[in-house]
mmCIF file of C-alpha atoms in Angstrom:
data_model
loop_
_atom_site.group_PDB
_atom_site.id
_atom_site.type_symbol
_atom_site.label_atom_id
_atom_site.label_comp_id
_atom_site.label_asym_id
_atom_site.label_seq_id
_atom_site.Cartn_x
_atom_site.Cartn_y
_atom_site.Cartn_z
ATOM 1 C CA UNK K 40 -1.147 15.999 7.166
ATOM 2 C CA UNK K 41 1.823 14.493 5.938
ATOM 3 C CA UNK K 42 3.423 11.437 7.858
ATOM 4 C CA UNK K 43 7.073 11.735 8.574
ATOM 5 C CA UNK K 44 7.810 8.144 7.633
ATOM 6 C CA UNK K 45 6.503 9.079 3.901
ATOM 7 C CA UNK K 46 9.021 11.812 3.991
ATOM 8 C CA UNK K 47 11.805 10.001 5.028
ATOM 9 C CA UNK K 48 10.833 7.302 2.704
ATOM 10 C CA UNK K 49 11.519 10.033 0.367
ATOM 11 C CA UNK K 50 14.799 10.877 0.956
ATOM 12 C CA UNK K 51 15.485 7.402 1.687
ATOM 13 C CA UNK K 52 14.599 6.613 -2.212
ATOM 14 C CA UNK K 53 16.937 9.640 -3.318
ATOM 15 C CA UNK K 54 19.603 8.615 -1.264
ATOM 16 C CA UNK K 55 19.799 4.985 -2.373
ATOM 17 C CA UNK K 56 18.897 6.212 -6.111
ATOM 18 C CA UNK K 57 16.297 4.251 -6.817
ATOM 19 C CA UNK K 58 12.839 5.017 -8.230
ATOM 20 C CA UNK K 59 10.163 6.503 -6.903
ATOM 21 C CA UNK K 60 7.622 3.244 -6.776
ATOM 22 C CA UNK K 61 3.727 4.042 -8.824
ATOM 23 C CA UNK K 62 0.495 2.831 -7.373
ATOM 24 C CA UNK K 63 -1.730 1.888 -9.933
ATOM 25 C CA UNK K 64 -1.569 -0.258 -13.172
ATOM 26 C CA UNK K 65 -3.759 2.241 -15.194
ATOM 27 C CA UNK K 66 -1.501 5.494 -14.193
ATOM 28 C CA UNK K 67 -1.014 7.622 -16.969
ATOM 29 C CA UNK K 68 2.576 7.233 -19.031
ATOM 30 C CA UNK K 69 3.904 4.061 -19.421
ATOM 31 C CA UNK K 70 4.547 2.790 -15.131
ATOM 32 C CA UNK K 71 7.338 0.339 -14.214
ATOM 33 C CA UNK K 72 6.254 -1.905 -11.820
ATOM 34 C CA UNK K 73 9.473 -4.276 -12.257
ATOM 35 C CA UNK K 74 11.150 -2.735 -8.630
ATOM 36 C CA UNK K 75 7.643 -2.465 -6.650
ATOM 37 C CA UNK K 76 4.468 -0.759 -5.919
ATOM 38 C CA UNK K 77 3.390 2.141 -3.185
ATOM 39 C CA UNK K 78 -0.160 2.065 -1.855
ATOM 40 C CA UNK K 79 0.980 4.735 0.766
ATOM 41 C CA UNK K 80 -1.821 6.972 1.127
ATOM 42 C CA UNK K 81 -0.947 10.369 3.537
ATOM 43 C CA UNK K 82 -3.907 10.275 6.611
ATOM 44 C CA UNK K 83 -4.630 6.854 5.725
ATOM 45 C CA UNK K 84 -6.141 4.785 8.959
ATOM 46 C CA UNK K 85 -6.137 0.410 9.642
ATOM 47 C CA UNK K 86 -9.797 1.348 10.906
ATOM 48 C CA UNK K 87 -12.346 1.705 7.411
ATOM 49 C CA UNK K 88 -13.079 5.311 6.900
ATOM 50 C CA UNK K 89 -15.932 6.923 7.993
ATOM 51 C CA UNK K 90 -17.642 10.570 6.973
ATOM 52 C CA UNK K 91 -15.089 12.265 9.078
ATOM 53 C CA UNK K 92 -11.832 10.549 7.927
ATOM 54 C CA UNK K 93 -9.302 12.465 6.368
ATOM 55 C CA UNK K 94 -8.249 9.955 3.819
ATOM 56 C CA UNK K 95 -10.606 7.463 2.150
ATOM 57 C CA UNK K 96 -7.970 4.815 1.573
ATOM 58 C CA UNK K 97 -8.076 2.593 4.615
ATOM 59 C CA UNK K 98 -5.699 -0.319 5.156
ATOM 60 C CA UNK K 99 -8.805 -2.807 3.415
ATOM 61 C CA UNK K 100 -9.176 -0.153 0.476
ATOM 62 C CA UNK K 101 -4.792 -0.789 -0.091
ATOM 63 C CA UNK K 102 -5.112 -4.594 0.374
ATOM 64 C CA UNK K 103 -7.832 -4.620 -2.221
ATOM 65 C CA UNK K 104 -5.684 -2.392 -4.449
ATOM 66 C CA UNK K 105 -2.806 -4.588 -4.075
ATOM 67 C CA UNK K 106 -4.738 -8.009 -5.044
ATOM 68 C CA UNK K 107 -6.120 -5.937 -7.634
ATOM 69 C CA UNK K 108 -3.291 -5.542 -8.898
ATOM 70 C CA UNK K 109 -1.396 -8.952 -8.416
ATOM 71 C CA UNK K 110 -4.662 -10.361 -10.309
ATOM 72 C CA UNK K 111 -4.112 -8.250 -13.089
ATOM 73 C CA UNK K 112 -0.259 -8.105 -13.170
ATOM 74 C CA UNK K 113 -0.629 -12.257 -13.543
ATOM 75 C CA UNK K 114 -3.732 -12.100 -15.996
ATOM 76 C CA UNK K 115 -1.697 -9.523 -18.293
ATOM 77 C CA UNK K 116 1.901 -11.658 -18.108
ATOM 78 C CA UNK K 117 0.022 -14.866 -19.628
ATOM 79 C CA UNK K 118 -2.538 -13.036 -21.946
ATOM 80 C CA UNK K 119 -1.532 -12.559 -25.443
ATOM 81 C CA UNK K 120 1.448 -10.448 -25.812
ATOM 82 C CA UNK K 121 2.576 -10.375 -22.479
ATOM 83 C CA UNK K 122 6.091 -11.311 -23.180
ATOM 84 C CA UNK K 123 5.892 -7.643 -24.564
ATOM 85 C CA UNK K 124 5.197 -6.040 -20.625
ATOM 86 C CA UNK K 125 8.507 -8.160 -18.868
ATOM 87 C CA UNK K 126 9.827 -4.830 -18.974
ATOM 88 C CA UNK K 127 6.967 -3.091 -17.088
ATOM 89 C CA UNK K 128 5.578 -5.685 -15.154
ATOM 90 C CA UNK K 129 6.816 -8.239 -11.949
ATOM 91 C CA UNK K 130 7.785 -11.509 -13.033
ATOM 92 C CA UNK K 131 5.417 -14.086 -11.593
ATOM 93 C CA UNK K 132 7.330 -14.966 -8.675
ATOM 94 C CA UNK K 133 8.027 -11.582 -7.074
ATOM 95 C CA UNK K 134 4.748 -12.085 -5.190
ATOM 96 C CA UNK K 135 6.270 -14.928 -3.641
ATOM 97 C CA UNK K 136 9.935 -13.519 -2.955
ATOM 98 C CA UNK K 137 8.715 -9.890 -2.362
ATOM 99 C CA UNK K 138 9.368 -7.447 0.910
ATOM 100 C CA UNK K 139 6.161 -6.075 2.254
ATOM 101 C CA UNK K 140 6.230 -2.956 4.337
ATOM 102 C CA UNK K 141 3.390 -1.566 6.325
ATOM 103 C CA UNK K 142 3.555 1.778 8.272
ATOM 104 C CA UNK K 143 0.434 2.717 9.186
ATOM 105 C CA UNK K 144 -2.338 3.084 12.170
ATOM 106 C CA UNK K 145 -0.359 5.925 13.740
ATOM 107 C CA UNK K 146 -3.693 7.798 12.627
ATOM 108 C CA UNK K 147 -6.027 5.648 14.216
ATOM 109 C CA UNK K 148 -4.792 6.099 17.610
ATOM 110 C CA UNK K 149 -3.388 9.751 16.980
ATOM 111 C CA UNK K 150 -7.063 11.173 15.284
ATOM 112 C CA UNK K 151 -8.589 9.396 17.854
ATOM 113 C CA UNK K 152 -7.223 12.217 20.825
ATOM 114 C CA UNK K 153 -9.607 14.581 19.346
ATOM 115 C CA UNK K 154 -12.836 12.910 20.230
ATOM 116 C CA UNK K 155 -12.143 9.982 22.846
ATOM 117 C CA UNK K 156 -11.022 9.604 26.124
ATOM 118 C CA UNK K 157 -8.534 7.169 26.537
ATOM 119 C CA UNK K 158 -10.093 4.316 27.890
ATOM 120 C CA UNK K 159 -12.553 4.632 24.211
ATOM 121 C CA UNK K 160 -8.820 4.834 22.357
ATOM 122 C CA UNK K 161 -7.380 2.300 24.591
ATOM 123 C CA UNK K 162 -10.784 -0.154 23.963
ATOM 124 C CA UNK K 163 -10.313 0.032 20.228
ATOM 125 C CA UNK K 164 -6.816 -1.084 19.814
ATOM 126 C CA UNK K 165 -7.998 -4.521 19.974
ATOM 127 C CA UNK K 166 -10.343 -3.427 16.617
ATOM 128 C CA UNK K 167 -7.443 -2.041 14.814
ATOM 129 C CA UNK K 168 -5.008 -4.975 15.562
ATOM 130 C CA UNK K 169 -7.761 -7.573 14.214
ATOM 131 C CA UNK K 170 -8.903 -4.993 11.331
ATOM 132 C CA UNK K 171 -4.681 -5.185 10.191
ATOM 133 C CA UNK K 172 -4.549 -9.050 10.672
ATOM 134 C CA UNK K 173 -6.929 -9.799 8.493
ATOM 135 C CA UNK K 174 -5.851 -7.537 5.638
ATOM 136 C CA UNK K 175 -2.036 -9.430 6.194
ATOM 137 C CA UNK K 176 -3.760 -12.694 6.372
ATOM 138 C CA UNK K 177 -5.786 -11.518 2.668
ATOM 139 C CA UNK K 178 -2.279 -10.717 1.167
#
């Protein structure tokens, strides 16, 4: 199950000509993180996952990720040698002056048809909306 916003997000990037963003500071190769990061993760719910979910990498798992990777980013630029990753790595202050997108919980409420009624769907919306506030209010 592929979301349609990751595909367009796709051909956005193509479009414009820029590059395609990497996830993780310990990918394989040598990652550029200068221009961004992507935590987008296809099936990926606000809700944690459970046994059933299709993707493990809820909207807390992402926001961990990301301060993961802000902690590192800024342990890295003022450890020895980090002069030598300007060219990989965010300067300090694009935390600060950065764009954060979020598209997701379109699989909460659309995985939730298959086993709910709607007044269980409709009752949980409050759950997700505090369960995304407090992973914005963490970043």
């Amino acid at each position: 199950m592929l979301r349609f916003s990751l595909v367009c997000n796709v051909f956005a990037v193509d479009a414009m000509d820029m590059p395609y963003l990497n996830a993780n500071l310990d990918s394989l190769d040598a990652p550029n993180f200068r221009k961004g990061c992507n935590y987008a993760a296809a099936g990926s719910t606000i809700l944690p996952a459970t046994a059933t979910s299709f993707c493990p990498f809820s909207f807390g798992v992402q926001v961990n990720q990301f301060l993961h990777f802000k902690a590192r980013v800024l342990e890295l630029r003022t450890g020895k040698g980090g002069k030598k990753l300007d060219k990989y790595l965010p300067a300090d202050d694009y935390f600060q002056k950065g764009l954060y997108m979020f598209d997701i919980g379109q699989n909460d409420i659309a995985g939730a048809f298959y086993s709910k009624t709607l007044d269980q769907i409709l009752a949980s919306i409050p759950a997700i909306l505090s369960e995304f506030e407090s992973g914005v209010q963490a970043l």
